[in-house]
Amino acid sequence: MPRIFSGIQPSGELHIGNYLGAVRNWVQLQHEVESFICVVDYHAITLPYAPEDLRRRTFEMGLSLMAAGIDPAKCTLFVQSRVPEHTELAWIFNTITPLGELERQTQFKDKASRQESVAAGLLNYPVLQAADILLYKADTVPVGEDQVQHLELSREIARRWNARFGDGFFPEPQPRLTPTRRIMGLDGQAKMSKSLGNTVGLLEKPDDMWAKLRPAVTDPARVRREDPGNPEICNIYHLHKAFSPPATVDEVATKCRTAGWGCIDCKKVLFENLNAELTPIRARAEALQADPRLVTDALDAGAAHAGTIAKGTMAEVRQRMGLR
Ligand code: ADP
Protein backbone atom coordinates (compact mmCIF):
# COMPACT_ATOMS: atom_id res chain seq x y z
CA MET A 1 0.00 0.00 0.00
CA PRO A 2 1.43 3.42 -0.92
CA ARG A 3 2.16 5.75 1.94
CA ILE A 4 1.83 9.50 1.60
CA PHE A 5 3.41 12.25 3.63
CA SER A 6 2.58 15.92 3.28
CA GLY A 7 3.25 18.97 5.40
CA ILE A 8 1.95 22.46 5.85
CA GLN A 9 3.53 25.36 7.71
CA PRO A 10 1.71 26.98 10.62
CA SER A 11 3.02 30.36 9.49
CA GLY A 12 -0.43 31.84 8.87
CA GLU A 13 -4.00 30.89 8.09
CA LEU A 14 -4.90 27.99 5.82
CA HIS A 15 -5.73 29.63 2.47
CA ILE A 16 -7.54 28.59 -0.68
CA GLY A 17 -4.20 28.05 -2.49
CA ASN A 18 -3.20 25.44 0.12
CA TYR A 19 -6.68 23.99 0.00
CA LEU A 20 -6.80 23.56 -3.78
CA GLY A 21 -3.11 22.73 -4.28
CA ALA A 22 -2.87 20.25 -1.44
CA VAL A 23 -5.46 19.84 1.31
CA ARG A 24 -8.44 18.87 -0.86
CA ASN A 25 -6.27 16.14 -2.33
CA TRP A 26 -5.25 14.91 1.15
CA VAL A 27 -8.88 14.68 2.22
CA GLN A 28 -9.59 12.33 -0.67
CA LEU A 29 -6.37 10.33 -0.33
CA GLN A 30 -6.84 9.58 3.38
CA HIS A 31 -9.59 7.15 2.36
CA GLU A 32 -7.42 5.42 -0.22
CA VAL A 33 -3.87 5.22 1.16
CA GLU A 34 -2.02 5.39 4.47
CA SER A 35 -1.60 9.12 5.06
CA PHE A 36 0.65 11.25 7.29
CA ILE A 37 -0.34 14.90 7.47
CA CYS A 38 2.05 17.11 9.40
CA VAL A 39 1.89 20.68 10.69
CA VAL A 40 5.54 21.58 10.09
CA ASP A 41 6.45 24.03 12.85
CA TYR A 42 10.22 23.38 12.54
CA HIS A 43 9.91 24.72 8.99
CA ALA A 44 7.95 27.77 10.10
CA ILE A 45 10.78 28.97 12.36
CA THR A 46 13.15 29.46 9.39
CA LEU A 47 11.70 33.00 9.06
CA PRO A 48 11.37 35.50 11.93
CA TYR A 49 8.30 34.85 14.16
CA ALA A 50 6.87 35.36 17.67
CA PRO A 51 6.68 32.21 19.89
CA GLU A 52 3.13 32.94 21.11
CA ASP A 53 1.92 33.34 17.52
CA LEU A 54 3.52 30.06 16.51
CA ARG A 55 1.84 28.15 19.35
CA ARG A 56 -1.56 29.60 18.45
CA ARG A 57 -1.13 29.09 14.72
CA THR A 58 0.01 25.51 15.12
CA PHE A 59 -3.20 24.71 16.97
CA GLU A 60 -5.28 26.70 14.49
CA MET A 61 -3.70 24.89 11.56
CA GLY A 62 -4.62 21.54 13.14
CA LEU A 63 -8.15 22.84 13.64
CA SER A 64 -8.43 24.21 10.09
CA LEU A 65 -7.20 20.95 8.58
CA MET A 66 -9.79 18.99 10.54
CA ALA A 67 -12.47 21.49 9.50
CA ALA A 68 -11.39 21.07 5.85
CA GLY A 69 -12.03 17.34 6.14
CA ILE A 70 -8.82 15.77 7.46
CA ASP A 71 -10.12 13.00 9.70
CA PRO A 72 -7.69 11.89 12.44
CA ALA A 73 -9.45 8.52 12.49
CA LYS A 74 -8.47 7.97 8.86
CA CYS A 75 -4.95 9.43 8.82
CA THR A 76 -2.09 10.42 11.11
CA LEU A 77 -2.37 14.15 11.78
CA PHE A 78 0.43 15.53 13.96
CA VAL A 79 2.77 18.41 14.76
CA GLN A 80 6.36 18.00 13.54
CA SER A 81 8.20 19.16 16.69
CA ARG A 82 6.41 16.48 18.73
CA VAL A 83 8.54 13.94 16.84
CA PRO A 84 12.15 15.18 17.27
CA GLU A 85 13.52 12.41 15.02
CA HIS A 86 12.69 14.77 12.12
CA THR A 87 15.63 16.98 13.12
CA GLU A 88 17.95 14.05 13.78
CA LEU A 89 17.42 12.63 10.29
CA ALA A 90 17.71 16.15 8.82
CA TRP A 91 21.17 16.51 10.37
CA ILE A 92 22.21 13.17 8.92
CA PHE A 93 20.95 14.20 5.47
CA ASN A 94 22.79 17.52 5.79
CA THR A 95 26.03 15.58 5.77
CA ILE A 96 25.33 14.09 2.32
CA THR A 97 23.47 16.97 0.60
CA PRO A 98 25.51 18.99 -1.92
CA LEU A 99 25.56 22.68 -0.96
CA GLY A 100 25.19 23.74 -4.61
CA GLU A 101 21.87 21.90 -4.89
CA LEU A 102 20.52 23.85 -1.91
CA GLU A 103 21.71 27.19 -3.23
CA ARG A 104 19.90 26.75 -6.53
CA GLN A 105 16.46 26.03 -4.99
CA THR A 106 14.03 28.66 -6.31
CA GLN A 107 12.07 28.92 -3.07
CA PHE A 108 15.28 29.61 -1.11
CA LYS A 109 16.36 32.32 -3.55
CA ASP A 110 12.89 33.87 -3.38
CA LYS A 111 12.58 33.85 0.40
CA ALA A 112 16.24 34.86 0.96
CA SER A 113 15.84 37.87 -1.34
CA ARG A 114 13.14 39.19 1.01
CA GLN A 115 15.30 38.84 4.19
CA GLU A 116 17.99 41.17 5.47
CA SER A 117 19.83 38.37 7.20
CA VAL A 118 19.40 34.82 5.91
CA ALA A 119 19.51 31.93 8.41
CA ALA A 120 21.25 28.69 7.43
CA GLY A 121 17.96 26.95 8.32
CA LEU A 122 16.28 28.64 5.36
CA LEU A 123 18.91 27.15 3.05
CA ASN A 124 18.60 23.72 4.68
CA TYR A 125 14.79 23.74 4.63
CA PRO A 126 14.54 21.13 1.81
CA VAL A 127 16.85 18.79 3.77
CA LEU A 128 14.42 18.83 6.68
CA GLN A 129 11.64 18.26 4.17
CA ALA A 130 13.44 15.18 2.83
CA ALA A 131 13.76 13.93 6.42
CA ASP A 132 10.02 14.55 7.05
CA ILE A 133 9.07 12.35 4.13
CA LEU A 134 11.71 9.64 4.40
CA LEU A 135 11.33 9.15 8.17
CA TYR A 136 8.04 7.48 7.27
CA LYS A 137 9.43 5.94 4.06
CA ALA A 138 6.62 7.69 2.22
CA ASP A 139 6.69 7.11 -1.55
CA THR A 140 4.11 9.71 -2.60
CA VAL A 141 3.87 13.38 -1.70
CA PRO A 142 0.69 15.24 -2.66
CA VAL A 143 1.78 18.87 -3.04
CA GLY A 144 1.38 21.98 -5.16
CA GLU A 145 3.73 22.76 -8.04
CA ASP A 146 5.93 24.98 -5.84
CA GLN A 147 7.24 21.87 -4.08
CA VAL A 148 8.28 19.83 -7.14
CA GLN A 149 11.88 21.08 -7.10
CA HIS A 150 12.23 20.29 -3.39
CA LEU A 151 11.00 16.77 -4.04
CA GLU A 152 13.59 16.27 -6.74
CA LEU A 153 16.16 17.02 -4.06
CA SER A 154 14.46 14.58 -1.65
CA ARG A 155 14.91 11.85 -4.27
CA GLU A 156 18.54 12.78 -4.74
CA ILE A 157 19.10 12.64 -0.96
CA ALA A 158 17.41 9.21 -0.77
CA ARG A 159 19.61 7.94 -3.63
CA ARG A 160 22.81 9.26 -2.05
CA TRP A 161 22.02 7.83 1.38
CA ASN A 162 20.97 4.49 -0.08
CA ALA A 163 24.15 4.30 -2.18
CA ARG A 164 26.33 4.69 0.91
CA PHE A 165 24.42 2.99 3.70
CA GLY A 166 21.57 0.80 2.56
CA ASP A 167 20.53 -0.12 -0.93
CA GLY A 168 16.77 0.45 -1.35
CA PHE A 169 16.25 1.45 2.30
CA PHE A 170 14.54 4.75 1.49
CA PRO A 171 12.02 5.01 -1.37
CA GLU A 172 12.37 7.84 -3.91
CA PRO A 173 9.25 9.92 -3.20
CA GLN A 174 7.22 11.12 -6.16
CA PRO A 175 4.99 14.23 -6.23
CA ARG A 176 1.25 13.83 -6.77
CA LEU A 177 -0.11 17.10 -8.18
CA THR A 178 -3.70 18.27 -8.10
CA PRO A 179 -5.44 19.69 -11.18
CA THR A 180 -5.10 23.09 -9.46
CA ARG A 181 -1.34 23.12 -9.14
CA ARG A 182 -0.74 26.79 -8.56
CA ILE A 183 -3.19 29.43 -7.36
CA MET A 184 -2.05 33.02 -7.75
CA GLY A 185 -2.66 35.69 -5.11
CA LEU A 186 -5.65 37.94 -5.88
CA ASP A 187 -3.22 40.73 -6.81
CA GLY A 188 -2.10 38.46 -9.69
CA GLN A 189 1.57 39.18 -8.85
CA ALA A 190 2.81 35.92 -7.31
CA LYS A 191 1.57 32.57 -6.02
CA MET A 192 -0.87 32.83 -3.13
CA SER A 193 1.29 32.29 -0.07
CA LYS A 194 1.12 32.79 3.68
CA SER A 195 4.51 34.46 3.66
CA LEU A 196 3.41 37.01 1.03
CA GLY A 197 0.22 38.18 2.78
CA ASN A 198 -1.84 37.87 -0.43
CA THR A 199 -4.13 35.05 0.71
CA VAL A 200 -7.85 34.36 1.01
CA GLY A 201 -8.34 32.39 4.22
CA LEU A 202 -10.38 29.22 4.06
CA LEU A 203 -12.27 30.26 7.20
CA GLU A 204 -12.61 33.92 6.35
CA LYS A 205 -16.06 35.51 6.78
CA PRO A 206 -18.03 35.74 3.50
CA ASP A 207 -18.10 39.56 3.61
CA ASP A 208 -14.33 39.75 4.03
CA MET A 209 -13.88 37.25 1.24
CA TRP A 210 -16.00 39.32 -1.13
CA ALA A 211 -14.08 42.46 -0.16
CA LYS A 212 -10.91 40.72 -1.45
CA LEU A 213 -12.53 39.06 -4.45
CA ARG A 214 -14.27 42.15 -5.82
CA PRO A 215 -11.10 44.14 -6.67
CA ALA A 216 -9.09 41.01 -7.64
CA VAL A 217 -6.97 41.26 -10.79
CA THR A 218 -8.47 39.73 -13.97
CA ASP A 219 -7.34 39.77 -17.61
CA PRO A 220 -5.90 43.32 -18.00
CA ALA A 221 -7.39 43.44 -21.54
CA ARG A 222 -10.87 43.77 -19.98
CA VAL A 223 -10.66 47.48 -19.24
CA ARG A 224 -14.32 48.22 -20.10
CA ARG A 225 -17.23 45.85 -19.77
CA GLU A 226 -17.49 45.41 -23.55
CA ASP A 227 -13.81 44.45 -23.98
CA PRO A 228 -13.45 40.68 -24.55
CA GLY A 229 -10.94 38.76 -22.45
CA ASN A 230 -8.91 35.57 -22.36
CA PRO A 231 -10.04 33.35 -19.47
CA GLU A 232 -6.87 31.25 -19.59
CA ILE A 233 -4.81 34.13 -18.20
CA CYS A 234 -7.41 35.07 -15.57
CA ASN A 235 -6.94 33.85 -12.00
CA ILE A 236 -10.71 34.09 -11.40
CA TYR A 237 -11.34 31.62 -14.23
CA HIS A 238 -8.90 29.16 -12.64
CA LEU A 239 -10.76 29.52 -9.34
CA HIS A 240 -14.01 28.80 -11.21
CA LYS A 241 -12.41 25.60 -12.50
CA ALA A 242 -11.74 24.60 -8.90
CA PHE A 243 -15.07 25.58 -7.34
CA SER A 244 -17.76 25.78 -10.05
CA PRO A 245 -19.56 22.95 -11.88
CA PRO A 246 -18.31 22.17 -15.44
CA ALA A 247 -21.30 23.84 -17.15
CA THR A 248 -20.59 27.08 -15.28
CA VAL A 249 -16.90 26.89 -16.17
CA ASP A 250 -17.83 26.67 -19.88
CA GLU A 251 -20.25 29.56 -19.51
CA VAL A 252 -17.59 31.66 -17.75
CA ALA A 253 -15.10 31.05 -20.60
CA THR A 254 -17.64 31.97 -23.29
CA LYS A 255 -18.93 35.06 -21.54
CA CYS A 256 -15.37 36.25 -20.93
CA ARG A 257 -14.30 35.74 -24.57
CA THR A 258 -17.45 37.45 -25.91
CA ALA A 259 -17.70 40.14 -23.21
CA GLY A 260 -21.10 38.62 -22.43
CA TRP A 261 -20.75 39.83 -18.86
CA GLY A 262 -18.44 41.96 -16.75
CA CYS A 263 -15.77 40.69 -14.39
CA ILE A 264 -17.92 41.58 -11.36
CA ASP A 265 -20.76 39.33 -12.65
CA CYS A 266 -18.22 36.57 -13.10
CA LYS A 267 -16.87 37.07 -9.59
CA LYS A 268 -20.38 37.01 -8.07
CA VAL A 269 -20.97 33.54 -9.49
CA LEU A 270 -17.58 32.39 -8.23
CA PHE A 271 -18.37 33.80 -4.78
CA GLU A 272 -21.62 31.78 -4.64
CA ASN A 273 -19.88 28.54 -5.56
CA LEU A 274 -16.98 29.23 -3.23
CA ASN A 275 -19.45 29.75 -0.38
CA ALA A 276 -21.30 26.54 -1.18
CA GLU A 277 -18.08 24.57 -0.60
CA LEU A 278 -16.78 26.62 2.32
CA THR A 279 -19.97 26.96 4.41
CA PRO A 280 -19.80 23.39 5.84
CA ILE A 281 -16.05 23.85 6.47
CA ARG A 282 -16.72 27.04 8.47
CA ALA A 283 -19.44 25.24 10.43
CA ARG A 284 -17.06 22.38 11.33
CA ALA A 285 -14.44 24.94 12.39
CA GLU A 286 -16.94 26.57 14.75
CA ALA A 287 -17.78 23.23 16.32
CA LEU A 288 -14.06 22.51 16.87
CA GLN A 289 -13.46 25.97 18.32
CA ALA A 290 -16.22 25.24 20.84
CA ASP A 291 -14.50 21.98 21.84
CA PRO A 292 -10.71 22.42 21.37
CA ARG A 293 -9.96 19.11 23.09
CA LEU A 294 -11.08 17.39 19.91
CA VAL A 295 -8.11 18.99 18.20
CA THR A 296 -5.49 18.58 20.96
CA ASP A 297 -6.45 14.93 21.58
CA ALA A 298 -6.23 14.17 17.86
CA LEU A 299 -2.79 15.82 17.62
CA ASP A 300 -1.57 13.87 20.70
CA ALA A 301 -2.69 10.56 19.23
CA GLY A 302 -1.15 11.45 15.85
CA ALA A 303 2.21 12.31 17.46
CA ALA A 304 2.23 9.02 19.39
CA HIS A 305 1.67 6.97 16.23
CA ALA A 306 4.12 8.97 14.11
CA GLY A 307 6.72 8.75 16.91
CA THR A 308 6.61 4.95 16.94
CA ILE A 309 7.36 4.72 13.23
CA ALA A 310 10.01 7.46 13.38
CA LYS A 311 11.85 5.67 16.21
CA GLY A 312 11.89 2.44 14.20
CA THR A 313 13.38 4.16 11.14
CA MET A 314 16.01 6.01 13.17
CA ALA A 315 17.13 2.86 15.01
CA GLU A 316 17.90 1.26 11.68
CA VAL A 317 19.49 4.40 10.22
CA ARG A 318 21.86 4.71 13.20
CA GLN A 319 22.73 1.04 13.03
CA ARG A 320 23.57 1.21 9.31
CA MET A 321 25.64 4.37 9.76
CA GLY A 322 27.75 3.13 12.65
CA LEU A 323 26.22 5.56 15.13
CA ARG A 324 26.08 4.13 18.66
P1 ADP B 1 2.60 28.69 1.91
O1 ADP B 1 3.39 28.88 0.62
O2 ADP B 1 1.30 29.40 1.88
O3 ADP B 1 3.43 28.98 3.15
P2 ADP B 1 3.10 25.89 2.49
O4 ADP B 1 4.53 26.09 2.09
O5 ADP B 1 2.80 25.63 3.93
O6 ADP B 1 2.24 27.15 1.99
O7 ADP B 1 2.50 24.75 1.59
C1 ADP B 1 1.48 23.84 1.97
C2 ADP B 1 0.97 23.12 0.75
O8 ADP B 1 0.16 24.01 -0.03
C3 ADP B 1 2.07 22.62 -0.18
O9 ADP B 1 1.70 21.35 -0.67
C4 ADP B 1 2.07 23.62 -1.29
O10 ADP B 1 2.49 23.03 -2.52
C5 ADP B 1 0.61 24.03 -1.37
N1 ADP B 1 0.47 25.40 -1.86
C6 ADP B 1 0.91 26.53 -1.25
N2 ADP B 1 0.60 27.63 -1.95
C7 ADP B 1 -0.07 27.20 -3.05
C8 ADP B 1 -0.68 27.87 -4.18
N3 ADP B 1 -0.65 29.19 -4.30
N4 ADP B 1 -1.28 27.11 -5.14
C9 ADP B 1 -1.32 25.75 -5.01
N5 ADP B 1 -0.78 25.07 -3.97
C10 ADP B 1 -0.16 25.77 -3.01
Tab-separated table of N, CA and C and ligand atoms in Angstrom, residues 6-23 26 40 43 61 107 111 125 129 141-148 177-178 180-185 190-196 198-199, ligand 1:
chain	number	residue	atom	x	y	z
A	6	SER	N	2.629	14.542	3.747
A	6	SER	CA	2.579	15.917	3.279
A	6	SER	C	2.572	16.850	4.477
A	7	GLY	N	3.138	18.032	4.285
A	7	GLY	CA	3.249	18.966	5.399
A	7	GLY	C	2.722	20.339	5.041
A	8	ILE	N	2.377	21.081	6.060
A	8	ILE	CA	1.946	22.462	5.853
A	8	ILE	C	2.471	23.312	7.003
A	9	GLN	N	2.947	24.504	6.670
A	9	GLN	CA	3.534	25.365	7.707
A	9	GLN	C	2.454	26.086	8.501
A	10	PRO	N	2.655	26.193	9.827
A	10	PRO	CA	1.713	26.980	10.622
A	10	PRO	C	2.157	28.439	10.663
A	11	SER	N	2.496	28.997	9.497
A	11	SER	CA	3.017	30.364	9.493
A	11	SER	C	1.922	31.386	9.235
A	12	GLY	N	0.687	30.929	9.099
A	12	GLY	CA	-0.428	31.844	8.868
A	12	GLY	C	-1.681	31.007	8.678
A	13	GLU	N	-2.743	31.653	8.208
A	13	GLU	CA	-3.996	30.889	8.094
A	13	GLU	C	-3.969	29.971	6.865
A	14	LEU	N	-4.729	28.898	6.959
A	14	LEU	CA	-4.898	27.989	5.819
A	14	LEU	C	-5.652	28.760	4.736
A	15	HIS	N	-5.096	28.811	3.514
A	15	HIS	CA	-5.732	29.630	2.475
A	15	HIS	C	-6.209	28.773	1.303
A	16	ILE	N	-6.935	29.403	0.384
A	16	ILE	CA	-7.535	28.593	-0.679
A	16	ILE	C	-6.476	28.031	-1.647
A	17	GLY	N	-5.293	28.633	-1.696
A	17	GLY	CA	-4.195	28.052	-2.486
A	17	GLY	C	-3.761	26.716	-1.882
A	18	ASN	N	-3.545	26.698	-0.565
A	18	ASN	CA	-3.197	25.439	0.125
A	18	ASN	C	-4.302	24.407	-0.061
A	19	TYR	N	-5.533	24.894	0.068
A	19	TYR	CA	-6.682	23.990	-0.004
A	19	TYR	C	-6.758	23.317	-1.375
A	20	LEU	N	-6.656	24.127	-2.433
A	20	LEU	CA	-6.798	23.560	-3.781
A	20	LEU	C	-5.542	22.816	-4.219
A	21	GLY	N	-4.358	23.351	-3.840
A	21	GLY	CA	-3.111	22.727	-4.282
A	21	GLY	C	-2.792	21.461	-3.504
A	22	ALA	N	-3.303	21.356	-2.286
A	22	ALA	CA	-2.868	20.246	-1.440
A	22	ALA	C	-3.988	19.624	-0.603
A	23	VAL	N	-4.618	20.412	0.260
A	23	VAL	CA	-5.464	19.840	1.314
A	23	VAL	C	-6.669	19.061	0.753
A	26	TRP	N	-5.514	15.735	-0.033
A	26	TRP	CA	-5.247	14.910	1.153
A	26	TRP	C	-6.541	14.315	1.690
A	40	VAL	N	4.076	21.542	10.011
A	40	VAL	CA	5.541	21.580	10.093
A	40	VAL	C	6.041	22.861	10.772
A	43	HIS	N	9.707	23.967	10.230
A	43	HIS	CA	9.907	24.716	8.988
A	43	HIS	C	9.523	26.177	9.169
A	61	MET	N	-3.890	25.640	12.798
A	61	MET	CA	-3.700	24.889	11.556
A	61	MET	C	-4.275	23.477	11.711
A	107	GLN	N	12.772	28.390	-4.243
A	107	GLN	CA	12.075	28.924	-3.069
A	107	GLN	C	13.060	29.583	-2.093
A	111	LYS	N	12.758	33.465	-1.005
A	111	LYS	CA	12.581	33.853	0.396
A	111	LYS	C	13.795	34.625	0.897
A	125	TYR	N	16.219	24.081	4.583
A	125	TYR	CA	14.793	23.736	4.631
A	125	TYR	C	14.454	22.462	3.839
A	129	GLN	N	12.809	18.785	4.886
A	129	GLN	CA	11.639	18.260	4.172
A	129	GLN	C	11.884	16.818	3.711
A	141	VAL	N	4.027	12.121	-2.426
A	141	VAL	CA	3.872	13.384	-1.700
A	141	VAL	C	2.906	14.296	-2.455
A	142	PRO	N	1.657	14.379	-1.984
A	142	PRO	CA	0.685	15.240	-2.665
A	142	PRO	C	0.916	16.701	-2.312
A	143	VAL	N	1.407	17.464	-3.273
A	143	VAL	CA	1.783	18.868	-3.039
A	143	VAL	C	1.400	19.732	-4.231
A	144	GLY	N	1.530	21.039	-4.057
A	144	GLY	CA	1.378	21.977	-5.160
A	144	GLY	C	2.677	22.041	-5.959
A	145	GLU	N	2.595	22.726	-7.101
A	145	GLU	CA	3.728	22.763	-8.037
A	145	GLU	C	4.991	23.375	-7.418
A	146	ASP	N	4.782	24.296	-6.453
A	146	ASP	CA	5.927	24.983	-5.842
A	146	ASP	C	6.875	24.022	-5.127
A	147	GLN	N	6.413	22.801	-4.849
A	147	GLN	CA	7.243	21.865	-4.081
A	147	GLN	C	7.946	20.826	-4.946
A	148	VAL	N	7.733	20.872	-6.267
A	148	VAL	CA	8.279	19.827	-7.142
A	148	VAL	C	9.814	19.816	-7.117
A	177	LEU	N	0.443	15.742	-8.036
A	177	LEU	CA	-0.108	17.102	-8.185
A	177	LEU	C	-1.621	17.063	-8.345
A	178	THR	N	-2.255	18.135	-7.903
A	178	THR	CA	-3.701	18.268	-8.100
A	178	THR	C	-3.936	18.956	-9.441
A	180	THR	N	-5.373	21.680	-9.754
A	180	THR	CA	-5.097	23.092	-9.464
A	180	THR	C	-3.737	23.176	-8.814
A	181	ARG	N	-2.693	23.242	-9.664
A	181	ARG	CA	-1.337	23.121	-9.145
A	181	ARG	C	-0.826	24.391	-8.501
A	182	ARG	N	-1.317	25.523	-9.015
A	182	ARG	CA	-0.740	26.789	-8.557
A	182	ARG	C	-1.808	27.861	-8.607
A	183	ILE	N	-2.214	28.346	-7.442
A	183	ILE	CA	-3.188	29.430	-7.364
A	183	ILE	C	-2.414	30.727	-7.125
A	184	MET	N	-2.731	31.738	-7.933
A	184	MET	CA	-2.053	33.021	-7.754
A	184	MET	C	-2.758	33.817	-6.650
A	185	GLY	N	-2.033	34.759	-6.047
A	185	GLY	CA	-2.664	35.686	-5.111
A	185	GLY	C	-3.656	36.550	-5.878
A	190	ALA	N	1.995	37.091	-7.690
A	190	ALA	CA	2.810	35.922	-7.312
A	190	ALA	C	1.876	34.842	-6.799
A	191	LYS	N	2.423	33.641	-6.538
A	191	LYS	CA	1.570	32.570	-6.018
A	191	LYS	C	0.955	33.008	-4.686
A	192	MET	N	-0.251	32.524	-4.417
A	192	MET	CA	-0.870	32.833	-3.130
A	192	MET	C	-0.046	32.138	-2.055
A	193	SER	N	0.424	32.887	-1.077
A	193	SER	CA	1.290	32.286	-0.067
A	193	SER	C	1.177	33.019	1.262
A	194	LYS	N	1.214	32.216	2.341
A	194	LYS	CA	1.118	32.789	3.678
A	194	LYS	C	2.208	33.824	3.892
A	195	SER	N	3.398	33.543	3.381
A	195	SER	CA	4.506	34.458	3.661
A	195	SER	C	4.428	35.739	2.820
A	196	LEU	N	3.510	35.796	1.854
A	196	LEU	CA	3.405	37.012	1.033
A	196	LEU	C	2.213	37.887	1.425
A	198	ASN	N	-0.887	37.625	0.663
A	198	ASN	CA	-1.838	37.868	-0.434
A	198	ASN	C	-2.905	36.767	-0.491
A	199	THR	N	-3.282	36.254	0.676
A	199	THR	CA	-4.126	35.051	0.710
A	199	THR	C	-5.607	35.357	0.930
B	1	ADP	P1	2.604	28.694	1.908
B	1	ADP	O1	3.388	28.876	0.621
B	1	ADP	O2	1.302	29.399	1.880
B	1	ADP	O3	3.426	28.977	3.149
B	1	ADP	P2	3.099	25.892	2.495
B	1	ADP	O4	4.526	26.090	2.087
B	1	ADP	O5	2.800	25.630	3.932
B	1	ADP	O6	2.239	27.148	1.995
B	1	ADP	O7	2.497	24.752	1.593
B	1	ADP	C1	1.480	23.843	1.975
B	1	ADP	C2	0.968	23.123	0.754
B	1	ADP	O8	0.162	24.011	-0.025
B	1	ADP	C3	2.073	22.620	-0.179
B	1	ADP	O9	1.703	21.348	-0.672
B	1	ADP	C4	2.073	23.618	-1.294
B	1	ADP	O10	2.491	23.025	-2.518
B	1	ADP	C5	0.605	24.027	-1.372
B	1	ADP	N1	0.466	25.403	-1.858
B	1	ADP	C6	0.915	26.533	-1.252
B	1	ADP	N2	0.600	27.635	-1.951
B	1	ADP	C7	-0.070	27.201	-3.053
B	1	ADP	C8	-0.676	27.869	-4.181
B	1	ADP	N3	-0.646	29.190	-4.300
B	1	ADP	N4	-1.279	27.111	-5.135
B	1	ADP	C9	-1.319	25.748	-5.006
B	1	ADP	N5	-0.783	25.069	-3.969
B	1	ADP	C10	-0.159	25.769	-3.006
